């Protein structure tokens, strides 16, 4: 069942795909100013630059994406169940804490979101807008706490 998205970051935008075609158009324009043109050659240059850029953008969108649902926090290639999260408020970052998403360090351009798990360990989540992710997770944990209290009573 598809869960609603409470917070999301795509990882990167699609605009880098324009690099190859724009470079080829500029090359064709310069060539047109200096003499004869070879549009087929510049088409292949655009295609040659477009294809690897497409792979690069798709990879970054997969590896650096952040998505929070009521059930899980998805960070890159890793999924953390919300049931395993104890707190995001007042958690101090720890040296050597595991970074979510499969990397050794936080992705460049992101801020740390320390997360305390129910077993007491601290892991490092991350987002470009760390405060927004922390706020959404705190709301979710408060809602979850209220639901657990209602089922225990």
Coordinates of N, CA and C in Angstrom, one line a residue:
X1 N 0.8 -1.2 0.0 CA 0.0 0.0 0.0 C 0.9 1.2 0.0
X2 N 0.6 2.2 -0.9 CA 1.4 3.4 -1.0 C 1.1 4.3 0.2
X3 N 2.1 4.8 0.9 CA 2.0 5.7 2.0 C 2.1 7.1 1.6
X4 N 1.4 8.0 2.3 CA 1.5 9.4 1.9 C 2.9 9.9 2.3
X5 N 3.4 10.9 1.5 CA 4.7 11.4 1.8 C 4.6 12.6 2.7
X6 N 5.3 12.6 3.8 CA 5.2 13.7 4.8 C 6.3 14.7 4.5
X7 N 7.5 14.2 4.0 CA 8.6 15.1 3.7 C 9.4 14.4 2.6
X8 N 9.9 15.2 1.6 CA 10.6 14.6 0.5 C 11.6 15.6 0.0
X9 N 12.8 15.1 -0.4 CA 13.8 15.8 -1.1 C 14.2 14.9 -2.3
X10 N 14.2 15.4 -3.5 CA 14.5 14.5 -4.7 C 15.9 14.0 -4.9
X11 N 16.9 14.6 -4.2 CA 18.3 14.2 -4.4 C 19.0 15.1 -5.4
X12 N 18.4 15.5 -6.5 CA 18.9 16.4 -7.4 C 17.8 16.8 -8.4
X13 N 18.0 17.8 -9.2 CA 17.0 18.2 -10.2 C 17.4 17.7 -11.6
X14 N 16.6 17.8 -12.5 CA 16.8 17.3 -13.9 C 17.6 18.3 -14.7
X15 N 17.8 19.6 -14.3 CA 18.4 20.6 -15.2 C 19.8 20.2 -15.7
X16 N 20.6 19.4 -15.0 CA 21.9 19.1 -15.6 C 21.8 18.3 -17.0
X17 N 20.6 17.8 -17.3 CA 20.5 17.2 -18.6 C 20.6 18.1 -19.7
X18 N 20.5 19.4 -19.4 CA 20.6 20.4 -20.5 C 22.0 20.8 -20.9
X19 N 23.0 20.3 -20.0 CA 24.4 20.6 -20.3 C 24.8 20.2 -21.7
X20 N 24.6 19.0 -22.1 CA 25.0 18.5 -23.4 C 24.4 19.2 -24.5
X21 N 23.1 19.3 -24.6 CA 22.4 20.0 -25.7 C 22.8 21.5 -25.8
X22 N 22.9 22.2 -24.6 CA 23.3 23.6 -24.7 C 24.8 23.7 -25.2
X23 N 25.7 22.9 -24.7 CA 27.0 22.9 -25.2 C 27.1 22.7 -26.7
X24 N 26.3 21.7 -27.2 CA 26.3 21.4 -28.6 C 25.7 22.6 -29.4
X25 N 24.7 23.2 -28.9 CA 24.1 24.3 -29.6 C 25.1 25.5 -29.6
X26 N 25.8 25.7 -28.5 CA 26.8 26.8 -28.5 C 27.9 26.5 -29.5
X27 N 28.4 25.2 -29.6 CA 29.4 24.8 -30.5 C 28.9 25.0 -32.0
X28 N 27.7 24.6 -32.2 CA 27.1 24.8 -33.6 C 27.0 26.3 -33.9
X29 N 26.7 27.1 -32.9 CA 26.6 28.6 -33.2 C 27.9 29.2 -33.5
X30 N 29.0 28.8 -32.7 CA 30.3 29.3 -33.0 C 30.8 28.8 -34.3
X31 N 30.5 27.6 -34.6 CA 30.9 27.0 -36.0 C 30.2 27.8 -37.1
X32 N 28.9 28.1 -36.9 CA 28.2 28.9 -37.9 C 28.8 30.3 -38.1
X33 N 29.3 30.9 -37.1 CA 29.9 32.2 -37.2 C 31.3 32.1 -38.0
X34 N 31.9 31.0 -37.9 CA 33.3 30.9 -38.5 C 33.3 30.2 -39.9
X35 N 32.2 29.7 -40.4 CA 32.2 29.1 -41.7 C 31.1 28.0 -41.8
X36 N 31.4 26.9 -42.4 CA 30.5 25.8 -42.6 C 30.1 25.1 -41.3
X37 N 29.0 24.5 -41.2 CA 28.5 23.8 -40.0 C 28.4 22.3 -40.3
X38 N 28.5 21.6 -39.2 CA 28.2 20.1 -39.2 C 27.2 19.8 -38.2
X39 N 25.9 20.0 -38.5 CA 24.9 19.8 -37.4 C 24.8 18.4 -37.0
X40 N 25.0 17.4 -37.8 CA 25.0 16.0 -37.4 C 26.0 15.7 -36.4
X41 N 27.2 16.2 -36.5 CA 28.3 16.0 -35.6 C 27.9 16.6 -34.2
X42 N 27.3 17.8 -34.2 CA 26.9 18.5 -33.0 C 25.7 17.7 -32.3
X43 N 24.9 17.1 -33.1 CA 23.8 16.3 -32.6 C 24.4 15.1 -31.8
X44 N 25.4 14.5 -32.4 CA 26.1 13.3 -31.7 C 26.8 13.8 -30.5
X45 N 27.4 15.0 -30.5 CA 28.1 15.5 -29.3 C 27.0 15.7 -28.2
X46 N 25.9 16.3 -28.6 CA 24.8 16.5 -27.6 C 24.3 15.2 -27.0
X47 N 24.2 14.2 -27.9 CA 23.7 12.9 -27.4 C 24.8 12.2 -26.5
X48 N 26.0 12.3 -26.9 CA 27.2 11.7 -26.2 C 27.3 12.3 -24.8
X49 N 27.0 13.6 -24.6 CA 27.0 14.2 -23.3 C 25.7 14.0 -22.5
X50 N 24.6 13.9 -23.2 CA 23.3 13.7 -22.6 C 23.1 12.3 -21.9
X51 N 23.6 11.3 -22.6 CA 23.4 9.9 -22.0 C 24.1 9.7 -20.7
X52 N 25.4 10.0 -20.5 CA 26.0 9.8 -19.2 C 25.4 10.7 -18.1
X53 N 25.0 11.9 -18.6 CA 24.4 12.8 -17.6 C 23.1 12.3 -17.1
X54 N 22.4 11.6 -18.0 CA 21.1 11.0 -17.6 C 21.4 9.9 -16.5
X55 N 22.4 9.1 -16.7 CA 22.7 8.1 -15.7 C 23.1 8.7 -14.4
X56 N 23.9 9.8 -14.5 CA 24.4 10.5 -13.3 C 23.2 11.1 -12.5
X57 N 22.3 11.7 -13.2 CA 21.1 12.3 -12.5 C 20.2 11.3 -11.9
X58 N 20.0 10.2 -12.6 CA 19.2 9.1 -12.0 C 19.8 8.5 -10.8
X59 N 21.1 8.3 -10.8 CA 21.8 7.8 -9.7 C 21.7 8.7 -8.5
X60 N 22.0 10.0 -8.7 CA 21.9 11.0 -7.6 C 20.4 11.0 -7.1
X61 N 19.4 10.9 -7.9 CA 18.1 11.0 -7.5 C 17.7 9.8 -6.6
X62 N 18.4 8.7 -6.9 CA 18.1 7.4 -6.1 C 18.9 7.4 -4.8
X63 N 20.2 7.8 -4.9 CA 21.1 7.7 -3.7 C 20.9 8.8 -2.7
X64 N 20.6 10.0 -3.2 CA 20.5 11.2 -2.3 C 19.1 11.6 -2.0
X65 N 18.1 10.8 -2.3 CA 16.7 11.2 -2.1 C 16.4 10.9 -0.6
X66 N 15.5 11.8 -0.1 CA 15.0 11.6 1.3 C 13.5 11.6 1.2
X67 N 12.9 10.6 1.9 CA 11.4 10.5 1.9 C 10.9 10.0 3.2
X68 N 10.0 10.8 3.8 CA 9.5 10.4 5.1 C 8.0 10.0 4.9
X69 N 7.6 8.8 5.3 CA 6.2 8.4 5.3 C 5.8 8.1 6.7
X70 N 4.5 7.8 7.0 CA 4.1 7.4 8.3 C 4.7 6.1 8.8
X71 N 5.3 5.3 7.9 CA 5.8 4.0 8.2 C 7.3 4.0 8.3
X72 N 8.0 4.8 7.4 CA 9.5 4.7 7.3 C 10.1 6.0 6.9
X73 N 11.4 6.1 7.2 CA 12.2 7.2 6.7 C 13.2 6.5 5.7
X74 N 13.1 7.0 4.4 CA 13.9 6.4 3.3 C 15.0 7.5 3.1
X75 N 16.3 7.0 3.3 CA 17.4 7.9 3.0 C 18.3 7.1 2.1
X76 N 18.3 7.6 0.8 CA 19.1 7.0 -0.2 C 18.7 5.5 -0.4
X77 N 19.6 4.6 -0.2 CA 19.3 3.2 -0.4 C 18.8 2.5 0.9
X78 N 18.7 3.2 2.0 CA 18.3 2.6 3.3 C 16.9 3.1 3.7
X79 N 16.3 2.2 4.4 CA 14.9 2.4 5.0 C 15.0 2.2 6.5
X80 N 14.5 3.2 7.2 CA 14.5 3.1 8.7 C 13.0 3.1 9.1
X81 N 12.6 2.0 9.8 CA 11.2 2.0 10.2 C 10.9 3.0 11.3
X82 N 9.8 3.7 11.3 CA 9.5 4.7 12.3 C 9.3 4.0 13.7
X83 N 8.9 2.7 13.6 CA 8.7 2.0 14.9 C 10.0 1.9 15.7
X84 N 11.2 1.9 15.0 CA 12.5 1.8 15.6 C 13.0 3.2 16.1
X85 N 12.3 4.2 15.8 CA 12.8 5.6 16.2 C 12.2 6.0 17.6
X86 N 13.1 6.4 18.5 CA 12.6 6.8 19.8 C 12.4 8.3 19.8
X87 N 13.4 9.1 19.3 CA 13.4 10.5 19.4 C 14.3 11.2 18.3
X88 N 13.9 12.4 18.0 CA 14.8 13.2 17.1 C 15.0 14.6 17.8
X89 N 14.3 14.8 18.9 CA 14.5 16.1 19.6 C 15.5 15.9 20.7
X90 N 16.5 16.8 20.8 CA 17.4 16.8 21.9 C 18.5 15.7 21.8
X91 N 18.6 15.1 20.6 CA 19.6 14.0 20.4 C 20.9 14.7 19.9
X92 N 22.0 14.4 20.6 CA 23.3 14.9 20.3 C 24.0 14.1 19.3
X93 N 24.6 14.7 18.2 CA 25.3 13.9 17.3 C 26.5 13.2 17.9
X94 N 26.8 12.0 17.6 CA 27.9 11.2 18.2 C 28.9 10.9 17.1
X95 N 30.2 11.0 17.5 CA 31.3 10.7 16.6 C 31.2 9.2 16.4
X96 N 31.3 8.9 15.1 CA 31.3 7.5 14.7 C 30.0 6.9 14.5
X97 N 28.9 7.7 14.7 CA 27.5 7.2 14.5 C 27.3 6.7 13.1
X98 N 26.6 5.7 12.9 CA 26.3 5.2 11.5 C 25.5 6.3 10.8
X99 N 25.9 6.5 9.5 CA 25.2 7.4 8.6 C 24.2 6.6 7.8
X100 N 22.9 7.0 7.8 CA 21.9 6.4 7.1 C 22.1 6.6 5.6
X101 N 21.7 5.7 4.8 CA 21.8 5.8 3.3 C 22.9 5.0 2.7
X102 N 23.8 4.4 3.5 CA 24.8 3.6 2.9 C 26.1 4.3 2.7
X103 N 26.3 5.5 3.0 CA 27.5 6.2 2.9 C 28.3 6.3 4.1
X104 N 29.6 6.7 4.0 CA 30.5 6.8 5.2 C 30.3 8.1 5.9
X105 N 29.9 9.2 5.1 CA 29.8 10.5 5.7 C 28.4 11.1 5.2
X106 N 28.1 12.2 5.7 CA 26.9 12.9 5.2 C 27.1 13.4 3.8
X107 N 26.1 13.2 3.0 CA 26.2 13.8 1.6 C 26.5 15.3 1.6
X108 N 27.3 15.7 0.7 CA 27.6 17.1 0.6 C 26.4 18.0 0.4
X109 N 26.3 19.1 1.1 CA 25.2 20.0 1.0 C 24.0 19.6 2.0
X110 N 24.2 18.6 2.8 CA 23.2 18.2 3.7 C 23.6 18.5 5.2
X111 N 22.6 18.5 6.1 CA 22.9 18.7 7.5 C 22.5 17.5 8.2
X112 N 23.1 17.3 9.4 CA 22.9 16.1 10.2 C 21.5 16.2 10.9
X113 N 20.8 15.0 11.0 CA 19.6 14.9 11.8 C 19.9 13.7 12.7
X114 N 20.4 13.9 13.9 CA 20.7 12.7 14.8 C 19.3 12.1 15.2
X115 N 19.3 10.8 15.2 CA 18.1 10.0 15.5 C 18.4 9.0 16.5
X116 N 17.7 9.0 17.7 CA 17.9 8.0 18.7 C 16.9 6.9 18.4
X117 N 17.5 5.6 18.4 CA 16.6 4.5 18.1 C 16.1 3.9 19.4
X118 N 15.2 3.0 19.4 CA 14.6 2.4 20.6 C 15.6 1.6 21.4
X119 N 16.6 1.1 20.7 CA 17.7 0.3 21.4 C 18.7 1.2 22.0
X120 N 18.6 2.5 21.9 CA 19.5 3.5 22.5 C 20.6 4.0 21.6
X121 N 20.8 3.4 20.5 CA 21.9 3.8 19.6 C 21.4 5.1 18.9
X122 N 22.4 5.8 18.4 CA 22.2 7.0 17.7 C 22.7 6.8 16.2
X123 N 21.9 7.1 15.3 CA 22.3 7.1 13.9 C 22.1 8.5 13.3
X124 N 22.8 8.8 12.2 CA 22.8 10.1 11.6 C 21.9 10.1 10.3
X125 N 20.8 10.7 10.4 CA 20.0 11.0 9.2 C 20.5 12.3 8.6
X126 N 20.0 12.7 7.5 CA 20.5 13.9 6.8 C 19.4 14.4 5.9
X127 N 19.5 15.7 5.7 CA 18.6 16.4 4.7 C 19.2 17.8 4.4
X128 N 18.8 18.3 3.3 CA 19.2 19.7 3.0 C 18.5 20.6 3.9
X129 N 17.3 20.4 4.3 CA 16.6 21.2 5.3 C 16.3 20.3 6.5
X130 N 17.4 20.2 7.3 CA 17.4 19.3 8.5 C 16.3 19.7 9.5
X131 N 16.0 21.0 9.6 CA 15.0 21.4 10.6 C 13.6 21.0 10.2
X132 N 13.3 21.0 8.9 CA 12.0 20.6 8.4 C 11.8 19.1 8.5
X133 N 12.9 18.3 8.2 CA 12.8 16.9 8.4 C 12.6 16.5 9.9
X134 N 13.4 17.2 10.8 CA 13.3 16.9 12.2 C 11.9 17.3 12.7
X135 N 11.3 18.4 12.3 CA 10.0 18.8 12.7 C 8.9 17.8 12.3
X136 N 9.0 17.3 11.0 CA 8.0 16.3 10.5 C 8.2 15.0 11.3
X137 N 9.4 14.6 11.6 CA 9.6 13.4 12.3 C 9.1 13.5 13.7
X138 N 9.3 14.7 14.4 CA 8.8 14.9 15.7 C 7.3 14.8 15.8
X139 N 6.6 15.5 14.8 CA 5.2 15.4 14.7 C 4.7 14.0 14.6
X140 N 5.4 13.2 13.7 CA 5.0 11.8 13.5 C 5.2 11.0 14.8
X141 N 6.3 11.2 15.5 CA 6.5 10.5 16.8 C 5.5 10.9 17.8
X142 N 5.1 12.2 17.9 CA 4.1 12.6 18.9 C 2.8 11.9 18.5
X143 N 2.4 11.9 17.3 CA 1.2 11.2 16.8 C 1.2 9.7 17.2
X144 N 2.4 9.1 16.9 CA 2.5 7.7 17.2 C 2.4 7.5 18.7
X145 N 3.0 8.3 19.5 CA 3.0 8.2 21.0 C 1.5 8.3 21.5
X146 N 0.7 9.2 20.9 CA -0.7 9.3 21.3 C -1.5 8.1 20.9
X147 N -1.2 7.5 19.8 CA -1.9 6.3 19.3 C -1.5 5.1 20.2
X148 N -0.2 5.0 20.6 CA 0.2 3.9 21.4 C -0.5 4.0 22.8
X149 N -0.5 5.3 23.3 CA -1.2 5.5 24.6 C -2.6 5.1 24.6
X150 N -3.3 5.4 23.5 CA -4.7 5.1 23.4 C -4.9 3.6 23.3
X151 N -4.0 2.8 22.6 CA -4.2 1.4 22.5 C -3.9 0.7 23.8
X152 N -3.0 1.3 24.6 CA -2.6 0.6 25.9 C -3.7 0.8 26.9
X153 N -4.4 1.9 26.9 CA -5.4 2.2 27.9 C -6.6 1.3 27.8

